[in-house]
mmCIF file of C-alpha atoms in Angstrom:
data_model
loop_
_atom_site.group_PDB
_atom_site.id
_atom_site.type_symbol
_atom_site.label_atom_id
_atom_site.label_comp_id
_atom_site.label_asym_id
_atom_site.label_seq_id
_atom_site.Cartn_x
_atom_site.Cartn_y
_atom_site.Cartn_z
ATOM 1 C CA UNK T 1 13.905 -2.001 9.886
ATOM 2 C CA UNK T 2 11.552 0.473 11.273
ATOM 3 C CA UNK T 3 7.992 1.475 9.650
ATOM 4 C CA UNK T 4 9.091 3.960 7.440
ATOM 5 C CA UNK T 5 11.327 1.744 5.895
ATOM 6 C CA UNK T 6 9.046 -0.541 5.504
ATOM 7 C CA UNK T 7 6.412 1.531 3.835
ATOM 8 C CA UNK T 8 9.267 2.909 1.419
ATOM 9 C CA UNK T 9 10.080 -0.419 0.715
ATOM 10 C CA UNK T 10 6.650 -0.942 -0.301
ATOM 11 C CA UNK T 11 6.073 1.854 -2.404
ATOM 12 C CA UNK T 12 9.287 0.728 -4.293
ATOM 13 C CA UNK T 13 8.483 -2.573 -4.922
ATOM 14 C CA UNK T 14 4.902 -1.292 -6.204
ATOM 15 C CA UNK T 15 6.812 1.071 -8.290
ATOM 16 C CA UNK T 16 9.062 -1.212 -9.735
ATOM 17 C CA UNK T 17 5.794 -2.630 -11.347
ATOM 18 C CA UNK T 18 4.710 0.295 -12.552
ATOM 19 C CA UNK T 19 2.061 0.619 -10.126
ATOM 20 C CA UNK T 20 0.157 4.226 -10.246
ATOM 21 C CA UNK T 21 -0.616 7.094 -8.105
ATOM 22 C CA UNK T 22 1.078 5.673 -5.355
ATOM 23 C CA UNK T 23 1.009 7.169 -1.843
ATOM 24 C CA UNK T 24 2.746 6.435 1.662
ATOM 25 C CA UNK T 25 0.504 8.748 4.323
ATOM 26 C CA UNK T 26 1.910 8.757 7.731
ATOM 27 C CA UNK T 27 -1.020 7.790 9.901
ATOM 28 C CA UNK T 28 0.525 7.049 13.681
ATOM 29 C CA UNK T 29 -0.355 10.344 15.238
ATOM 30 C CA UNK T 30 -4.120 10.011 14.466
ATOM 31 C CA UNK T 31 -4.899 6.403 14.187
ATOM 32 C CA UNK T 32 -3.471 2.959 16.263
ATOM 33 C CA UNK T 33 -4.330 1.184 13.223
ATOM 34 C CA UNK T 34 -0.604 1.866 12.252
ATOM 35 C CA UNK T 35 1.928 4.299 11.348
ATOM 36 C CA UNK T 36 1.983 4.266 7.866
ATOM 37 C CA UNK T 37 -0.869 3.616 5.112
ATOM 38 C CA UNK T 38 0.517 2.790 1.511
ATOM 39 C CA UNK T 39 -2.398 3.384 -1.493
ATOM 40 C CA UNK T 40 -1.722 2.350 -5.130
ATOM 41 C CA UNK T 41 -3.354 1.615 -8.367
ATOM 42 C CA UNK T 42 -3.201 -1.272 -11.011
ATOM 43 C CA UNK T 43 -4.564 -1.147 -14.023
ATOM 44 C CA UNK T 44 -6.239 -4.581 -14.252
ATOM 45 C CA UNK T 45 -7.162 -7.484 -11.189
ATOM 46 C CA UNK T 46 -4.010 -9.310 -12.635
ATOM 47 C CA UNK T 47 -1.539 -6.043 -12.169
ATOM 48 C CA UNK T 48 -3.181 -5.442 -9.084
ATOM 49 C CA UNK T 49 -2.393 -9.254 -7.924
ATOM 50 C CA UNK T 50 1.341 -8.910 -9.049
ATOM 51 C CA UNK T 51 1.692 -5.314 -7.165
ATOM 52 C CA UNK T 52 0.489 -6.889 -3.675
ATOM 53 C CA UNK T 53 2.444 -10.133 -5.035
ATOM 54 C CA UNK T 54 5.637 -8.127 -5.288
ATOM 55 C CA UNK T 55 5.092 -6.153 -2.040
ATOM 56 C CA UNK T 56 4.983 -9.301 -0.630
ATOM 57 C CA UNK T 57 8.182 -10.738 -2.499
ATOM 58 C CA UNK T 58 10.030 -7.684 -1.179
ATOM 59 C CA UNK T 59 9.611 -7.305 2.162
ATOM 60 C CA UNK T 60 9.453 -11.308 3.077
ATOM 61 C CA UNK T 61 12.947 -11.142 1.563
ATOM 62 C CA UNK T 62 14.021 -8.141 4.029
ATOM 63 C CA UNK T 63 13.118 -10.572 6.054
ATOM 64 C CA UNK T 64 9.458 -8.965 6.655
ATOM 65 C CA UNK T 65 6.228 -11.032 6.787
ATOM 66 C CA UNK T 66 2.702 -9.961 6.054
ATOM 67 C CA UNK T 67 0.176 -10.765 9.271
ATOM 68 C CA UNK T 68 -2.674 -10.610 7.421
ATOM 69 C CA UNK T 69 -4.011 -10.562 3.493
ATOM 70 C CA UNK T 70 -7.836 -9.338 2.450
ATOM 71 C CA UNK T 71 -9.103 -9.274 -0.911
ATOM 72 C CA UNK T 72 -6.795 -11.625 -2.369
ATOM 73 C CA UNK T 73 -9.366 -13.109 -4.893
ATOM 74 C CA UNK T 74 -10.366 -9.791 -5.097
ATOM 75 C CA UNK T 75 -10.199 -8.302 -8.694
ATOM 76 C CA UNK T 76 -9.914 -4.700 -7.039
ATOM 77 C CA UNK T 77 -8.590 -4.547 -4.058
ATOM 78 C CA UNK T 78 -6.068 -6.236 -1.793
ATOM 79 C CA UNK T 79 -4.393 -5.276 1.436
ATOM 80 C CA UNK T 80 -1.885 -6.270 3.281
ATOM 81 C CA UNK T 81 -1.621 -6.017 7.029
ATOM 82 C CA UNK T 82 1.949 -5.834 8.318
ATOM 83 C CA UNK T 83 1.150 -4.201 11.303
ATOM 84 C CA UNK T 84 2.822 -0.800 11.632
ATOM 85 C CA UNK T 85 2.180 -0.269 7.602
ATOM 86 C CA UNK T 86 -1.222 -1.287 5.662
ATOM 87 C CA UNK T 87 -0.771 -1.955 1.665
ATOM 88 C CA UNK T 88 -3.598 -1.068 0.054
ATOM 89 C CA UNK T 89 -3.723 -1.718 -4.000
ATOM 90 C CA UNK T 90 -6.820 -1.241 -5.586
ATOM 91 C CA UNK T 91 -8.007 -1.302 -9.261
ATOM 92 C CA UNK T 92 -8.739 2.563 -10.399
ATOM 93 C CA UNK T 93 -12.662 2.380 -9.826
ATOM 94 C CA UNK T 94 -12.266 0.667 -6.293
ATOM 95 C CA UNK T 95 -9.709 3.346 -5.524
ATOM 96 C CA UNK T 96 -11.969 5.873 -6.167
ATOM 97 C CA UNK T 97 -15.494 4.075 -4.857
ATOM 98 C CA UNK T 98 -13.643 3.649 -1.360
ATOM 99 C CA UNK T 99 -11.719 7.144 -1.507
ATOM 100 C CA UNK T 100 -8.913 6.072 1.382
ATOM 101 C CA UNK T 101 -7.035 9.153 -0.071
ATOM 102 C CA UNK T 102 -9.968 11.595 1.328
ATOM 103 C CA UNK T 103 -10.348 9.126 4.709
ATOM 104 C CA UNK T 104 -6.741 9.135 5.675
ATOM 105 C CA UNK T 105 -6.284 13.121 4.477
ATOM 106 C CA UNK T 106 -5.563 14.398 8.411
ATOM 107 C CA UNK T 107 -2.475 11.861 7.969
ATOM 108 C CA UNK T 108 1.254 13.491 6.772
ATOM 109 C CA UNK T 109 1.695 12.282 3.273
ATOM 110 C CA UNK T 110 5.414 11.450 2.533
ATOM 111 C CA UNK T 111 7.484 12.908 -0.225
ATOM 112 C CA UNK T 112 8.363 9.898 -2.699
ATOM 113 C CA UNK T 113 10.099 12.378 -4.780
ATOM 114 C CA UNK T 114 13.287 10.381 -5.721
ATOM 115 C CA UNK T 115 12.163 7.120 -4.232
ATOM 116 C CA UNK T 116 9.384 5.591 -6.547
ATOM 117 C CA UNK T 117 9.167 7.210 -10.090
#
């Protein structure tokens, strides 16, 4: 499964738990942090922990595992490090505070038209 896959699957699994404003951003040509960054919001710490919780769920099962997990007694923000895509779920006011949507803007954003509702 390549990255985009992988960041697709991502942004499903977030959607599936009605995760908000979510966003895949295609970051490989101007970063070698990875090739895809994936941004979402919860509405609470405890949606937040079930959207990086399901993330996780769904892409262990694919077969995928996470290298690396910040923030996970965070109550607004958690990422997950999978190399070639970084999950980022934040609570609306750390979303905003950090602004990754402004930092990664020079990336391609991906059309989830069809793919997460």
């Amino acid at each position: 499964m390549n990255s985009y896959d992988q960041a697709v699957m991502a942004a499903k699994a977030i959607s599936s738990k009605k995760g908000l404003d979510i966003q895949v951003i295609e970051i490989g040509d101007i970063s070698v942090l990875a090739d895809y960054m994936v941004i979402a919001t919860g509405t609470s710490s405890t949606h937040v922990k079930a959207l990086a919780d399901e993330v996780e769920y769904k892409l262990d099962e694919a077969g995928i595992s996470v290298s690396h997990i910040e923030g996970y007694r965070s109550n607004s923000w958690i990422l997950l490090d999978y190399v070639d895509v970084i999950v980022n779920v934040f609570s609306d006011e750390a979303r905003e505070f950090y602004d990754l949507d402004r930092l990664w803007q020079d990336g391609k954003p991906v059309d989830l038209t069809g793919i997460v509702d």
